[in-house]
Coordinates of C-alpha atoms in Angstrom, one line a residue:
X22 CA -45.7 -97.9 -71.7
X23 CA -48.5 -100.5 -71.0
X24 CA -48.7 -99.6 -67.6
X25 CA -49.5 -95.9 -67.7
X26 CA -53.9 -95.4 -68.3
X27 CA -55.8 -92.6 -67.4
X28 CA -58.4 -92.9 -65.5
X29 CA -61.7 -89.9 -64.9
X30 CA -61.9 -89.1 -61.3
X31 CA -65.6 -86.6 -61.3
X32 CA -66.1 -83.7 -58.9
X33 CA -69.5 -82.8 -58.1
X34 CA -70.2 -79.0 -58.1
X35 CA -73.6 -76.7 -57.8
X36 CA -74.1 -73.7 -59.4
X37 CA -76.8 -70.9 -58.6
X38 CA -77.1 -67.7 -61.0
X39 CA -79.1 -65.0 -62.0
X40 CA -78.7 -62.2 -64.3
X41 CA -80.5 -59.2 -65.2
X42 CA -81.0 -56.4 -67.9
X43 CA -82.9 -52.7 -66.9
X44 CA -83.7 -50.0 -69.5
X45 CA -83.1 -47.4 -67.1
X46 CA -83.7 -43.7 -69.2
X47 CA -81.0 -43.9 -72.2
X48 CA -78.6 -46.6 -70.2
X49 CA -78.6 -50.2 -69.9
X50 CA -77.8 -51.8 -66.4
X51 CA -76.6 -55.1 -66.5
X52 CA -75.8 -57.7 -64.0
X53 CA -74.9 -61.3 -63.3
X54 CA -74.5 -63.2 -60.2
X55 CA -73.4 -67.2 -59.9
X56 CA -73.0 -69.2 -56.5
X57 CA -70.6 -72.1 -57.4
X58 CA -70.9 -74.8 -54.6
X59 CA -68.2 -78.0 -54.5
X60 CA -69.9 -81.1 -53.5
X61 CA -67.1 -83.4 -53.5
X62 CA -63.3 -82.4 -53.4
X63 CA -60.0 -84.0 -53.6
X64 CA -58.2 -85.5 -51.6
X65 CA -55.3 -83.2 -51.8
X66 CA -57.9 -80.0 -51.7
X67 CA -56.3 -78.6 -54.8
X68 CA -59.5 -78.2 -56.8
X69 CA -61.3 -74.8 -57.0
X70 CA -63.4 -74.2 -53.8
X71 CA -66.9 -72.1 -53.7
X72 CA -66.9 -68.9 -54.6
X73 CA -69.5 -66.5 -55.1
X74 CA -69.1 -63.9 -58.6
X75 CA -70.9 -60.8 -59.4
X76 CA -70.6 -58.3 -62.4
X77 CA -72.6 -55.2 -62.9
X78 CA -72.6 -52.8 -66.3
X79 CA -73.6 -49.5 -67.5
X80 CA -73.8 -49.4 -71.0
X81 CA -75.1 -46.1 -73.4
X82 CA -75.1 -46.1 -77.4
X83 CA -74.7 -42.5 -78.6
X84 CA -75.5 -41.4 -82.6
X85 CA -73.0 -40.3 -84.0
X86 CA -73.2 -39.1 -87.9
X87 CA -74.9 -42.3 -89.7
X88 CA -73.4 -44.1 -86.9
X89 CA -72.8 -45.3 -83.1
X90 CA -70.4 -45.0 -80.3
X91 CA -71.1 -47.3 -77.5
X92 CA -69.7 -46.9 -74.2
X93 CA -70.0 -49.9 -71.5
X94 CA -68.2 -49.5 -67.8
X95 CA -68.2 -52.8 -65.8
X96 CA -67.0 -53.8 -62.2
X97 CA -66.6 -57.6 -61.3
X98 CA -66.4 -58.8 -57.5
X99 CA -65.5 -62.0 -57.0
X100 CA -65.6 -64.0 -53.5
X101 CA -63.6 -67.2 -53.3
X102 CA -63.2 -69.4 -50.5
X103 CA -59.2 -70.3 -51.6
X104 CA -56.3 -67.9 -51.5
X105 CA -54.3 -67.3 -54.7
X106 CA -51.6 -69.6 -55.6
X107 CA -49.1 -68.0 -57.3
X108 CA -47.3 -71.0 -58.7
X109 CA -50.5 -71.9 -61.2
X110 CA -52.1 -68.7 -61.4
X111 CA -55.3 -68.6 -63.4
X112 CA -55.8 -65.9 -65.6
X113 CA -59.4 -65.4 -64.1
X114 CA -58.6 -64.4 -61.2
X115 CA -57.9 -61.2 -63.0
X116 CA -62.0 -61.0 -62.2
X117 CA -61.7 -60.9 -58.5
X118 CA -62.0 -57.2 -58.4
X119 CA -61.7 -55.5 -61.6
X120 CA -62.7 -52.7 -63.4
X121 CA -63.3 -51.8 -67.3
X122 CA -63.9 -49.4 -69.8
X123 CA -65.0 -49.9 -72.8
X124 CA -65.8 -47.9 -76.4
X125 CA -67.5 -49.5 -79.6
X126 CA -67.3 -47.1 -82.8
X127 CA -69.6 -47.9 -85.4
X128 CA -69.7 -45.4 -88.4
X129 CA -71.0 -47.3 -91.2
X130 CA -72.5 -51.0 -90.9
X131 CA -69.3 -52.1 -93.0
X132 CA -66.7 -50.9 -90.1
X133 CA -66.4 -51.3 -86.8
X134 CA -63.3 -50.1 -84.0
X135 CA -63.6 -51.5 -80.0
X136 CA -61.3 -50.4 -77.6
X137 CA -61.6 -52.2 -74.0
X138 CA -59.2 -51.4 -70.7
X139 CA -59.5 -53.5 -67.6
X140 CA -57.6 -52.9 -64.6
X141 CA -57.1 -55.4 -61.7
X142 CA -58.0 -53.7 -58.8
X143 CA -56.8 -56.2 -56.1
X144 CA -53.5 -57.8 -57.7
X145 CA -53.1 -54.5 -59.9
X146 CA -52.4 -55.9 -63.4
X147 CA -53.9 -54.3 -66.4
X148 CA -55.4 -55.8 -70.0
X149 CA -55.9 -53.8 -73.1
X150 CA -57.6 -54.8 -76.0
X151 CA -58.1 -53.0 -79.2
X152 CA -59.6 -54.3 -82.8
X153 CA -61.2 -52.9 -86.1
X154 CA -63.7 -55.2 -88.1
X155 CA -64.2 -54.7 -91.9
X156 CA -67.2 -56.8 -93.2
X157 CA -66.3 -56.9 -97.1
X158 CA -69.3 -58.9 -98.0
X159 CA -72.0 -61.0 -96.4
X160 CA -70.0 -63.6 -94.2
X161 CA -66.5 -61.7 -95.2
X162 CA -65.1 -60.3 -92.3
X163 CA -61.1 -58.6 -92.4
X164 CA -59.7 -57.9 -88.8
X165 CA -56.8 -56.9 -86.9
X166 CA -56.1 -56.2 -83.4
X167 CA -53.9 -56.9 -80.3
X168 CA -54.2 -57.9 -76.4
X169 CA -51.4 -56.5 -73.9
X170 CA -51.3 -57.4 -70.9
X171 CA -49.2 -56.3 -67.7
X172 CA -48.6 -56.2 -63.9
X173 CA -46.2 -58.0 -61.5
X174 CA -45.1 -61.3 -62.2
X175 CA -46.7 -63.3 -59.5
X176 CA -50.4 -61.5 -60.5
X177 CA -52.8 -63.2 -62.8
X178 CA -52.0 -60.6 -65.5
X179 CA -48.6 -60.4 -65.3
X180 CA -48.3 -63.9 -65.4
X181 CA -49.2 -63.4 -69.0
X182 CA -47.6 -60.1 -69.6
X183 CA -45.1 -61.4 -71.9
X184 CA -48.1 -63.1 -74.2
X185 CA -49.3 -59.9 -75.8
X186 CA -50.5 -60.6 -78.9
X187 CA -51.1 -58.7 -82.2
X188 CA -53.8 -60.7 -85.3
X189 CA -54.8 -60.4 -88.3
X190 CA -57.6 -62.6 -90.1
X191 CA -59.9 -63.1 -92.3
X192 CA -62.9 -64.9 -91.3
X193 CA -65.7 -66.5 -93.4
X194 CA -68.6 -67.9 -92.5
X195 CA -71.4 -70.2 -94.7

């Protein structure tokens, strides 16, 4: 139709971060901070307000053999100035206030195995990845995997709990 166009309509936002790594003994602490600012809204209010997001990590690589076994904890706090709206529910608010547990194996430099869990702490949804990586020659790389997600409906995981997904590829790279 002729009459239909699209027109760009631009919302001015400011954003304020910092992040940090410490060597602290045989850990690493890392942490992030942003400030996101909104400078101009809508009129109908609907876009993102400020909000204010923080993630801190303890992460430890133990030998193992002729390999590794890397374990990372995280905790995300998120402060936003807008409630959730559970008919469009964005899958990051599943960062509000979350928790996760991770675990890297890494016998040989050929194979690799990651298992991660996060768990929702506010809306109480949960997210579990898992993969192993097979590099079978420079820039050959064979994987397989899955995500599963779960919670209530009306969370930001369970939203998506019916999107679990299971892969398999091979990629190649130049």
């Amino acid at each position: 139709d002729p009459d239909i166009y699209l027109k760009a309509i631009y919302f001015k936002s400011r954003m304020l971060g910092t992040s940090f790594v410490l060597v602290a003994g045989n850990f690493l602490v890392k942490g992030a901070s942003a400030y996101t600012r909104v400078v101009s809204q809508a009129a109908d209010g609907l876009l993102p307000k400020n909000s204010w997001e923080n993630a801190l990590g303890l992460e430890r690589t133990f030998s193992v053999g002729a390999g590794s076994i890397t374990a990372l904890l995280q905790g995300t706090f998120v402060k936003r100035d807008e409630k959730l709206d559970t008919n469009s529910v964005s899958i990051a608010r599943m960062f509000d206030r979350a928790a996760m547990a991770g675990l890297r194996w890494a016998p040989s430099e050929r194979f690799t195995s990651l298992i991660s869990f996060l768990r929702d702490i506010h809306y109480r949804g949960n997210f579990l990845h898992g993969e192993i990586n097979y590099k079978l020659l420079d820039g050959w790389l064979a994987k397989a995997g899955g995500d599963f997600l779960g919670g209530e409906p009306e969370t930001p995981l369970g939203t998506y709990r019916r999107n679990d997904r299971v892969f398999i590829s091979l990629n190649v790279q130049k």
